[in-house]
Amino acid sequence: MIEPQPAIQPPSTNGAGAAGKKRRFGGTEAQIRSALKFYKVMAYLTGSMLLLLCAELVARYGFGQYLFAGGTDAVTGQPFGLGFADAEPPGVIGGVNLSIAVLIVHGWMYVVYLISDFRLWSLMRWPFGKLVVLALGGVVPFLSFFVEKRFHAEVEAELAANPQAPQRY
């Protein structure tokens, strides 16, 4: 009968992975930097739109007000410029409901933000948990700013620590 032997753990070298495995990326350095720049722009735009969306939701559900542009004041009959008006009963007849526009713009911007997250995540070959953290940046107020700063620094550090890894061709 064969005696079971304990598994031998190979020695790890300075955090480069199991048995000194070289760090490999899913693209060239130019591709990674391009994805990082796209992610940074989308993180700031989506984070800003999320803050605007939160302010709009507070106005809508806290004070019963919508943000309108143009139209006619329902009470006085005067032209309405830009500002908040009652939601129920409608305070403005005609005009553009900017509250709805904020909802729609943030929704589509978040979709593009998720694409930028996926592109960066796949090029860096990170674990799935990092993709989840990146995605949460677009739905938790202020989180996109903090996550962007942290992951930007991490990408720069990994590229500097592994200068030969992104060279594919």
Short mmCIF file of N, CA and C in Angstrom, two decimals:
data_model
loop_
_atom_site.label_atom_id
_atom_site.label_comp_id
_atom_site.label_asym_id
_atom_site.label_seq_id
_atom_site.Cartn_x
_atom_site.Cartn_y
_atom_site.Cartn_z
N MET A 1 0.84 -1.18 0.00
CA MET A 1 0.00 0.00 0.00
C MET A 1 0.89 1.25 0.00
N ILE A 2 0.43 2.25 -0.73
CA ILE A 2 1.20 3.49 -0.85
C ILE A 2 0.82 4.41 0.31
N GLU A 3 1.84 4.90 0.96
CA GLU A 3 1.63 5.83 2.07
C GLU A 3 1.33 7.23 1.51
N PRO A 4 0.29 7.91 2.03
CA PRO A 4 0.03 9.29 1.58
C PRO A 4 1.13 10.22 2.02
N GLN A 5 1.50 11.09 1.15
CA GLN A 5 2.55 12.07 1.41
C GLN A 5 1.93 13.46 1.48
N PRO A 6 2.46 14.32 2.35
CA PRO A 6 1.94 15.69 2.38
C PRO A 6 2.30 16.43 1.10
N ALA A 7 1.43 17.33 0.71
CA ALA A 7 1.69 18.13 -0.49
C ALA A 7 2.84 19.08 -0.22
N ILE A 8 3.71 19.18 -1.16
CA ILE A 8 4.86 20.07 -1.02
C ILE A 8 4.50 21.40 -1.66
N GLN A 9 4.59 22.44 -0.87
CA GLN A 9 4.28 23.78 -1.36
C GLN A 9 5.53 24.39 -1.96
N PRO A 10 5.49 24.79 -3.23
CA PRO A 10 6.67 25.45 -3.81
C PRO A 10 6.89 26.80 -3.16
N PRO A 11 8.13 27.20 -3.01
CA PRO A 11 8.40 28.50 -2.39
C PRO A 11 7.91 29.65 -3.26
N SER A 12 7.31 30.64 -2.63
CA SER A 12 6.81 31.82 -3.34
C SER A 12 7.91 32.86 -3.40
N THR A 13 8.02 33.55 -4.53
CA THR A 13 9.04 34.57 -4.68
C THR A 13 8.41 35.94 -4.76
N ASN A 14 8.75 36.79 -3.87
CA ASN A 14 8.37 38.21 -3.78
C ASN A 14 7.00 38.55 -4.35
N GLY A 15 5.99 37.77 -4.05
CA GLY A 15 4.62 38.09 -4.43
C GLY A 15 4.31 37.96 -5.90
N ALA A 16 5.16 37.29 -6.65
CA ALA A 16 4.92 37.15 -8.09
C ALA A 16 3.98 36.01 -8.41
N GLY A 17 3.44 35.37 -7.41
CA GLY A 17 2.50 34.28 -7.64
C GLY A 17 3.09 32.95 -7.25
N ALA A 18 2.40 31.89 -7.56
CA ALA A 18 2.84 30.55 -7.20
C ALA A 18 4.11 30.19 -7.98
N ALA A 19 5.13 29.80 -7.25
CA ALA A 19 6.41 29.35 -7.81
C ALA A 19 7.04 30.39 -8.74
N GLY A 20 6.88 31.66 -8.43
CA GLY A 20 7.49 32.71 -9.22
C GLY A 20 6.88 32.86 -10.60
N LYS A 21 5.63 32.47 -10.75
CA LYS A 21 4.94 32.57 -12.03
C LYS A 21 4.91 34.01 -12.49
N LYS A 22 5.27 34.21 -13.75
CA LYS A 22 5.30 35.55 -14.30
C LYS A 22 3.89 36.11 -14.46
N ARG A 23 3.71 37.37 -14.15
CA ARG A 23 2.42 38.04 -14.30
C ARG A 23 2.17 38.26 -15.78
N ARG A 24 0.98 37.86 -16.25
CA ARG A 24 0.61 38.07 -17.63
C ARG A 24 -0.68 38.88 -17.69
N PHE A 25 -0.74 39.76 -18.64
CA PHE A 25 -1.92 40.57 -18.85
C PHE A 25 -2.65 40.10 -20.11
N GLY A 26 -3.86 40.57 -20.28
CA GLY A 26 -4.65 40.18 -21.45
C GLY A 26 -4.46 41.08 -22.64
N GLY A 27 -3.52 42.00 -22.58
CA GLY A 27 -3.30 42.91 -23.69
C GLY A 27 -1.96 43.60 -23.56
N THR A 28 -1.68 44.46 -24.51
CA THR A 28 -0.43 45.22 -24.48
C THR A 28 -0.57 46.36 -23.48
N GLU A 29 0.56 46.99 -23.20
CA GLU A 29 0.54 48.12 -22.27
C GLU A 29 -0.31 49.26 -22.82
N ALA A 30 -0.26 49.49 -24.11
CA ALA A 30 -1.07 50.55 -24.73
C ALA A 30 -2.56 50.24 -24.58
N GLN A 31 -2.94 48.98 -24.77
CA GLN A 31 -4.35 48.59 -24.62
C GLN A 31 -4.80 48.77 -23.18
N ILE A 32 -3.95 48.40 -22.24
CA ILE A 32 -4.30 48.53 -20.82
C ILE A 32 -4.43 50.00 -20.44
N ARG A 33 -3.50 50.81 -20.89
CA ARG A 33 -3.57 52.25 -20.56
C ARG A 33 -4.80 52.91 -21.21
N SER A 34 -5.14 52.48 -22.40
CA SER A 34 -6.34 53.00 -23.07
C SER A 34 -7.59 52.61 -22.28
N ALA A 35 -7.66 51.35 -21.86
CA ALA A 35 -8.80 50.88 -21.06
C ALA A 35 -8.87 51.62 -19.73
N LEU A 36 -7.71 51.89 -19.14
CA LEU A 36 -7.66 52.60 -17.86
C LEU A 36 -8.16 54.04 -18.02
N LYS A 37 -7.77 54.69 -19.10
CA LYS A 37 -8.22 56.06 -19.35
C LYS A 37 -9.73 56.10 -19.59
N PHE A 38 -10.24 55.18 -20.39
CA PHE A 38 -11.67 55.08 -20.66
C PHE A 38 -12.44 54.82 -19.36
N TYR A 39 -11.91 53.91 -18.53
CA TYR A 39 -12.54 53.62 -17.24
C TYR A 39 -12.55 54.86 -16.35
N LYS A 40 -11.45 55.60 -16.32
CA LYS A 40 -11.37 56.78 -15.46
C LYS A 40 -12.41 57.83 -15.87
N VAL A 41 -12.53 58.09 -17.16
CA VAL A 41 -13.50 59.06 -17.65
C VAL A 41 -14.92 58.61 -17.30
N MET A 42 -15.21 57.34 -17.55
CA MET A 42 -16.56 56.83 -17.27
C MET A 42 -16.85 56.80 -15.77
N ALA A 43 -15.84 56.54 -14.95
CA ALA A 43 -16.06 56.52 -13.50
C ALA A 43 -16.45 57.91 -13.01
N TYR A 44 -15.78 58.93 -13.48
CA TYR A 44 -16.11 60.30 -13.05
C TYR A 44 -17.47 60.75 -13.60
N LEU A 45 -17.74 60.45 -14.86
CA LEU A 45 -19.03 60.84 -15.43
C LEU A 45 -20.19 60.11 -14.76
N THR A 46 -20.05 58.80 -14.57
CA THR A 46 -21.11 58.02 -13.94
C THR A 46 -21.29 58.41 -12.49
N GLY A 47 -20.19 58.64 -11.78
CA GLY A 47 -20.29 59.08 -10.39
C GLY A 47 -20.99 60.42 -10.26
N SER A 48 -20.67 61.34 -11.17
CA SER A 48 -21.32 62.66 -11.14
C SER A 48 -22.81 62.55 -11.46
N MET A 49 -23.15 61.74 -12.46
CA MET A 49 -24.56 61.54 -12.79
C MET A 49 -25.32 60.85 -11.66
N LEU A 50 -24.64 59.95 -10.94
CA LEU A 50 -25.28 59.28 -9.81
C LEU A 50 -25.58 60.27 -8.69
N LEU A 51 -24.68 61.21 -8.45
CA LEU A 51 -24.94 62.23 -7.43
C LEU A 51 -26.09 63.13 -7.85
N LEU A 52 -26.15 63.48 -9.14
CA LEU A 52 -27.27 64.28 -9.65
C LEU A 52 -28.57 63.49 -9.54
N LEU A 53 -28.51 62.21 -9.82
CA LEU A 53 -29.69 61.35 -9.70
C LEU A 53 -30.16 61.29 -8.24
N CYS A 54 -29.24 61.17 -7.31
CA CYS A 54 -29.62 61.14 -5.88
C CYS A 54 -30.29 62.45 -5.47
N ALA A 55 -29.76 63.57 -5.92
CA ALA A 55 -30.37 64.86 -5.61
C ALA A 55 -31.77 64.96 -6.21
N GLU A 56 -31.92 64.45 -7.43
CA GLU A 56 -33.23 64.47 -8.08
C GLU A 56 -34.23 63.59 -7.33
N LEU A 57 -33.79 62.43 -6.86
CA LEU A 57 -34.68 61.53 -6.12
C LEU A 57 -35.09 62.13 -4.77
N VAL A 58 -34.19 62.84 -4.12
CA VAL A 58 -34.53 63.53 -2.87
C VAL A 58 -35.58 64.60 -3.15
N ALA A 59 -35.40 65.35 -4.24
CA ALA A 59 -36.38 66.39 -4.59
C ALA A 59 -37.73 65.76 -4.93
N ARG A 60 -37.70 64.64 -5.64
CA ARG A 60 -38.95 64.02 -6.06
C ARG A 60 -39.69 63.39 -4.88
N TYR A 61 -39.02 62.53 -4.14
CA TYR A 61 -39.70 61.78 -3.09
C TYR A 61 -39.72 62.49 -1.75
N GLY A 62 -38.79 63.41 -1.53
CA GLY A 62 -38.76 64.15 -0.28
C GLY A 62 -39.64 65.39 -0.30
N PHE A 63 -39.68 66.05 -1.47
CA PHE A 63 -40.41 67.33 -1.54
C PHE A 63 -41.50 67.34 -2.61
N GLY A 64 -41.66 66.26 -3.36
CA GLY A 64 -42.70 66.19 -4.39
C GLY A 64 -42.48 67.14 -5.54
N GLN A 65 -41.21 67.35 -5.92
CA GLN A 65 -40.87 68.31 -6.97
C GLN A 65 -40.14 67.60 -8.12
N TYR A 66 -40.45 68.02 -9.35
CA TYR A 66 -39.73 67.58 -10.54
C TYR A 66 -38.95 68.77 -11.08
N LEU A 67 -37.86 68.50 -11.77
CA LEU A 67 -37.10 69.54 -12.44
C LEU A 67 -37.60 69.67 -13.87
N PHE A 68 -38.10 70.87 -14.21
CA PHE A 68 -38.66 71.11 -15.54
C PHE A 68 -37.89 72.21 -16.25
N ALA A 69 -37.90 72.15 -17.58
CA ALA A 69 -37.35 73.21 -18.42
C ALA A 69 -38.41 73.57 -19.46
N GLY A 70 -38.78 74.83 -19.49
CA GLY A 70 -39.78 75.30 -20.46
C GLY A 70 -41.19 74.95 -20.04
N GLY A 71 -42.13 75.23 -20.90
CA GLY A 71 -43.53 74.95 -20.63
C GLY A 71 -44.25 76.13 -20.04
N THR A 72 -45.44 75.87 -19.49
CA THR A 72 -46.29 76.91 -18.91
C THR A 72 -46.65 76.52 -17.49
N ASP A 73 -46.56 77.49 -16.58
CA ASP A 73 -46.95 77.24 -15.19
C ASP A 73 -48.44 76.94 -15.15
N ALA A 74 -48.80 75.82 -14.54
CA ALA A 74 -50.20 75.38 -14.54
C ALA A 74 -51.09 76.27 -13.69
N VAL A 75 -50.56 76.94 -12.69
CA VAL A 75 -51.36 77.76 -11.80
C VAL A 75 -51.54 79.17 -12.35
N THR A 76 -50.45 79.80 -12.77
CA THR A 76 -50.50 81.20 -13.19
C THR A 76 -50.67 81.39 -14.69
N GLY A 77 -50.31 80.38 -15.48
CA GLY A 77 -50.39 80.51 -16.93
C GLY A 77 -49.20 81.25 -17.52
N GLN A 78 -48.22 81.60 -16.71
CA GLN A 78 -47.01 82.29 -17.17
C GLN A 78 -46.03 81.28 -17.77
N PRO A 79 -45.17 81.74 -18.66
CA PRO A 79 -44.13 80.84 -19.19
C PRO A 79 -43.21 80.39 -18.05
N PHE A 80 -42.83 79.13 -18.11
CA PHE A 80 -41.97 78.55 -17.07
C PHE A 80 -40.58 78.35 -17.67
N GLY A 81 -39.54 78.85 -17.03
CA GLY A 81 -38.16 78.74 -17.53
C GLY A 81 -37.51 77.43 -17.14
N LEU A 82 -36.78 77.46 -16.06
CA LEU A 82 -36.07 76.30 -15.57
C LEU A 82 -36.21 76.27 -14.06
N GLY A 83 -36.58 75.14 -13.50
CA GLY A 83 -36.69 75.04 -12.06
C GLY A 83 -37.55 73.88 -11.63
N PHE A 84 -37.84 73.85 -10.34
CA PHE A 84 -38.63 72.77 -9.77
C PHE A 84 -40.11 73.15 -9.79
N ALA A 85 -40.94 72.15 -10.02
CA ALA A 85 -42.39 72.35 -10.02
C ALA A 85 -43.04 71.14 -9.37
N ASP A 86 -44.28 71.30 -8.91
CA ASP A 86 -44.99 70.21 -8.25
C ASP A 86 -45.14 69.01 -9.18
N ALA A 87 -45.03 67.83 -8.57
CA ALA A 87 -45.21 66.60 -9.33
C ALA A 87 -46.68 66.25 -9.43
N GLU A 88 -47.39 66.31 -8.31
CA GLU A 88 -48.82 65.99 -8.27
C GLU A 88 -49.56 67.09 -7.54
N PRO A 89 -50.51 67.76 -8.06
CA PRO A 89 -50.89 67.78 -9.47
C PRO A 89 -49.79 68.44 -10.29
N PRO A 90 -49.73 68.19 -11.59
CA PRO A 90 -48.65 68.74 -12.41
C PRO A 90 -48.55 70.25 -12.30
N GLY A 91 -47.35 70.73 -11.99
CA GLY A 91 -47.13 72.17 -11.84
C GLY A 91 -46.79 72.86 -13.13
N VAL A 92 -46.38 72.08 -14.15
CA VAL A 92 -45.98 72.64 -15.44
C VAL A 92 -46.69 71.86 -16.54
N ILE A 93 -47.24 72.61 -17.49
CA ILE A 93 -47.88 72.00 -18.65
C ILE A 93 -46.91 72.15 -19.82
N GLY A 94 -46.65 71.05 -20.51
CA GLY A 94 -45.66 71.08 -21.58
C GLY A 94 -44.27 71.08 -20.96
N GLY A 95 -43.29 71.51 -21.69
CA GLY A 95 -41.93 71.57 -21.16
C GLY A 95 -41.27 70.20 -21.13
N VAL A 96 -40.04 70.20 -20.73
CA VAL A 96 -39.24 68.97 -20.67
C VAL A 96 -39.02 68.61 -19.21
N ASN A 97 -39.35 67.39 -18.86
CA ASN A 97 -39.12 66.89 -17.51
C ASN A 97 -37.67 66.43 -17.41
N LEU A 98 -36.82 67.28 -16.85
CA LEU A 98 -35.39 66.96 -16.75
C LEU A 98 -35.12 65.87 -15.73
N SER A 99 -36.04 65.65 -14.79
CA SER A 99 -35.88 64.58 -13.81
C SER A 99 -35.85 63.23 -14.51
N ILE A 100 -36.73 63.04 -15.47
CA ILE A 100 -36.75 61.80 -16.24
C ILE A 100 -35.50 61.69 -17.10
N ALA A 101 -35.04 62.80 -17.66
CA ALA A 101 -33.84 62.79 -18.48
C ALA A 101 -32.62 62.36 -17.67
N VAL A 102 -32.54 62.80 -16.41
CA VAL A 102 -31.43 62.40 -15.55
C VAL A 102 -31.45 60.89 -15.32
N LEU A 103 -32.64 60.34 -15.10
CA LEU A 103 -32.76 58.89 -14.90
C LEU A 103 -32.28 58.12 -16.13
N ILE A 104 -32.71 58.55 -17.30
CA ILE A 104 -32.38 57.85 -18.53
C ILE A 104 -30.89 57.97 -18.84
N VAL A 105 -30.34 59.17 -18.71
CA VAL A 105 -28.92 59.39 -19.02
C VAL A 105 -28.04 58.58 -18.08
N HIS A 106 -28.36 58.59 -16.78
CA HIS A 106 -27.56 57.80 -15.85
C HIS A 106 -27.65 56.31 -16.17
N GLY A 107 -28.81 55.83 -16.53
CA GLY A 107 -28.97 54.42 -16.86
C GLY A 107 -28.10 53.99 -18.02
N TRP A 108 -28.12 54.77 -19.10
CA TRP A 108 -27.29 54.41 -20.25
C TRP A 108 -25.81 54.64 -19.97
N MET A 109 -25.50 55.67 -19.19
CA MET A 109 -24.10 55.91 -18.85
C MET A 109 -23.55 54.77 -18.00
N TYR A 110 -24.41 54.20 -17.15
CA TYR A 110 -23.99 53.06 -16.33
C TYR A 110 -23.69 51.84 -17.20
N VAL A 111 -24.45 51.66 -18.26
CA VAL A 111 -24.18 50.55 -19.18
C VAL A 111 -22.80 50.71 -19.81
N VAL A 112 -22.48 51.92 -20.26
CA VAL A 112 -21.15 52.17 -20.84
C VAL A 112 -20.07 52.02 -19.78
N TYR A 113 -20.37 52.44 -18.55
CA TYR A 113 -19.43 52.27 -17.43
C TYR A 113 -19.15 50.79 -17.19
N LEU A 114 -20.18 49.95 -17.26
CA LEU A 114 -19.97 48.50 -17.09
C LEU A 114 -19.10 47.93 -18.20
N ILE A 115 -19.25 48.45 -19.40
CA ILE A 115 -18.39 48.01 -20.51
C ILE A 115 -16.95 48.39 -20.23
N SER A 116 -16.73 49.61 -19.72
CA SER A 116 -15.36 50.02 -19.39
C SER A 116 -14.80 49.18 -18.25
N ASP A 117 -15.64 48.83 -17.27
CA ASP A 117 -15.21 47.96 -16.18
C ASP A 117 -14.75 46.61 -16.72
N PHE A 118 -15.59 46.02 -17.57
CA PHE A 118 -15.29 44.70 -18.11
C PHE A 118 -14.01 44.72 -18.93
N ARG A 119 -13.84 45.76 -19.72
CA ARG A 119 -12.64 45.86 -20.56
C ARG A 119 -11.38 45.92 -19.71
N LEU A 120 -11.37 46.76 -18.68
CA LEU A 120 -10.21 46.86 -17.81
C LEU A 120 -9.99 45.55 -17.06
N TRP A 121 -11.05 44.98 -16.52
CA TRP A 121 -10.96 43.74 -15.75
C TRP A 121 -10.40 42.60 -16.59
N SER A 122 -10.87 42.47 -17.82
CA SER A 122 -10.41 41.37 -18.66
C SER A 122 -8.96 41.57 -19.11
N LEU A 123 -8.55 42.80 -19.38
CA LEU A 123 -7.16 43.03 -19.78
C LEU A 123 -6.20 42.82 -18.61
N MET A 124 -6.64 43.13 -17.42
CA MET A 124 -5.77 42.95 -16.24
C MET A 124 -5.80 41.52 -15.71
N ARG A 125 -6.78 40.73 -16.15
CA ARG A 125 -6.95 39.35 -15.69
C ARG A 125 -7.04 39.28 -14.17
N TRP A 126 -7.93 40.09 -13.64
CA TRP A 126 -8.20 40.12 -12.20
C TRP A 126 -9.23 39.06 -11.84
N PRO A 127 -9.35 38.74 -10.54
CA PRO A 127 -10.42 37.83 -10.11
C PRO A 127 -11.79 38.49 -10.24
N PHE A 128 -12.85 37.66 -10.25
CA PHE A 128 -14.21 38.13 -10.47
C PHE A 128 -14.66 39.14 -9.40
N GLY A 129 -14.19 39.00 -8.18
CA GLY A 129 -14.57 39.92 -7.11
C GLY A 129 -14.24 41.37 -7.42
N LYS A 130 -13.15 41.60 -8.13
CA LYS A 130 -12.79 42.98 -8.50
C LYS A 130 -13.77 43.55 -9.51
N LEU A 131 -14.30 42.71 -10.39
CA LEU A 131 -15.32 43.19 -11.33
C LEU A 131 -16.58 43.62 -10.59
N VAL A 132 -16.93 42.88 -9.56
CA VAL A 132 -18.11 43.23 -8.76
C VAL A 132 -17.88 44.57 -8.06
N VAL A 133 -16.70 44.79 -7.51
CA VAL A 133 -16.39 46.06 -6.84
C VAL A 133 -16.42 47.20 -7.86
N LEU A 134 -15.87 46.97 -9.04
CA LEU A 134 -15.90 47.99 -10.09
C LEU A 134 -17.34 48.34 -10.47
N ALA A 135 -18.19 47.33 -10.60
CA ALA A 135 -19.58 47.55 -11.00
C ALA A 135 -20.35 48.31 -9.92
N LEU A 136 -20.06 48.04 -8.66
CA LEU A 136 -20.74 48.73 -7.56
C LEU A 136 -20.43 50.23 -7.55
N GLY A 137 -19.31 50.61 -8.15
CA GLY A 137 -18.95 52.02 -8.20
C GLY A 137 -19.97 52.89 -8.89
N GLY A 138 -20.78 52.32 -9.77
CA GLY A 138 -21.77 53.10 -10.51
C GLY A 138 -23.13 53.16 -9.84
N VAL A 139 -23.31 52.43 -8.73
CA VAL A 139 -24.62 52.42 -8.07
C VAL A 139 -24.57 52.87 -6.62
N VAL A 140 -23.38 53.00 -6.05
CA VAL A 140 -23.23 53.48 -4.67
C VAL A 140 -22.66 54.89 -4.75
N PRO A 141 -23.38 55.89 -4.23
CA PRO A 141 -22.89 57.28 -4.34
C PRO A 141 -21.49 57.44 -3.77
N PHE A 142 -20.66 58.18 -4.47
CA PHE A 142 -19.26 58.51 -4.14
C PHE A 142 -18.30 57.33 -4.31
N LEU A 143 -18.79 56.11 -4.42
CA LEU A 143 -17.89 54.95 -4.48
C LEU A 143 -17.06 54.95 -5.75
N SER A 144 -17.60 55.41 -6.86
CA SER A 144 -16.84 55.36 -8.12
C SER A 144 -15.56 56.19 -8.03
N PHE A 145 -15.60 57.28 -7.30
CA PHE A 145 -14.41 58.13 -7.16
C PHE A 145 -13.32 57.42 -6.37
N PHE A 146 -13.69 56.75 -5.29
CA PHE A 146 -12.72 56.04 -4.45
C PHE A 146 -12.19 54.79 -5.15
N VAL A 147 -13.09 54.04 -5.79
CA VAL A 147 -12.69 52.82 -6.48
C VAL A 147 -11.77 53.17 -7.66
N GLU A 148 -12.10 54.22 -8.38
CA GLU A 148 -11.26 54.62 -9.51
C GLU A 148 -9.86 54.96 -9.05
N LYS A 149 -9.73 55.71 -7.97
CA LYS A 149 -8.41 56.09 -7.46
C LYS A 149 -7.61 54.86 -7.06
N ARG A 150 -8.27 53.93 -6.37
CA ARG A 150 -7.58 52.73 -5.89
C ARG A 150 -7.13 51.84 -7.04
N PHE A 151 -8.05 51.57 -7.99
CA PHE A 151 -7.70 50.67 -9.09
C PHE A 151 -6.75 51.31 -10.08
N HIS A 152 -6.81 52.61 -10.24
CA HIS A 152 -5.86 53.30 -11.11
C HIS A 152 -4.44 53.12 -10.57
N ALA A 153 -4.29 53.32 -9.27
CA ALA A 153 -2.97 53.14 -8.64
C ALA A 153 -2.52 51.69 -8.75
N GLU A 154 -3.45 50.76 -8.59
CA GLU A 154 -3.10 49.34 -8.66
C GLU A 154 -2.64 48.95 -10.07
N VAL A 155 -3.31 49.44 -11.09
CA VAL A 155 -2.91 49.14 -12.47
C VAL A 155 -1.53 49.71 -12.75
N GLU A 156 -1.32 50.95 -12.35
CA GLU A 156 0.00 51.57 -12.57
C GLU A 156 1.10 50.79 -11.86
N ALA A 157 0.83 50.35 -10.62
CA ALA A 157 1.82 49.59 -9.86
C ALA A 157 2.11 48.24 -10.52
N GLU A 158 1.07 47.56 -10.99
CA GLU A 158 1.27 46.26 -11.63
C GLU A 158 2.02 46.40 -12.95
N LEU A 159 1.73 47.44 -13.71
CA LEU A 159 2.46 47.66 -14.96
C LEU A 159 3.92 47.98 -14.69
N ALA A 160 4.19 48.76 -13.63
CA ALA A 160 5.57 49.10 -13.30
C ALA A 160 6.32 47.89 -12.75
N ALA A 161 5.64 47.05 -11.98
CA ALA A 161 6.29 45.89 -11.37
C ALA A 161 6.54 44.77 -12.38
N ASN A 162 5.79 44.74 -13.45
CA ASN A 162 5.91 43.68 -14.46
C ASN A 162 6.09 44.29 -15.85
N PRO A 163 7.25 44.88 -16.12
CA PRO A 163 7.40 45.60 -17.39
C PRO A 163 7.34 44.70 -18.63
N GLN A 164 7.72 43.43 -18.52
CA GLN A 164 7.71 42.53 -19.67
C GLN A 164 6.38 41.83 -19.88
N ALA A 165 5.51 41.84 -18.86
CA ALA A 165 4.27 41.08 -18.93
C ALA A 165 3.31 41.52 -20.03
N PRO A 166 3.11 42.84 -20.28
CA PRO A 166 2.13 43.21 -21.30
C PRO A 166 2.63 43.11 -22.73
N GLN A 167 3.88 42.72 -22.95
CA GLN A 167 4.39 42.64 -24.30
C GLN A 167 3.97 41.32 -24.91
N ARG A 168 3.03 41.36 -25.82
CA ARG A 168 2.49 40.15 -26.40
C ARG A 168 3.05 39.86 -27.78
N TYR A 169 3.50 40.85 -28.51
CA TYR A 169 3.83 40.66 -29.91
C TYR A 169 5.31 40.83 -30.16
#
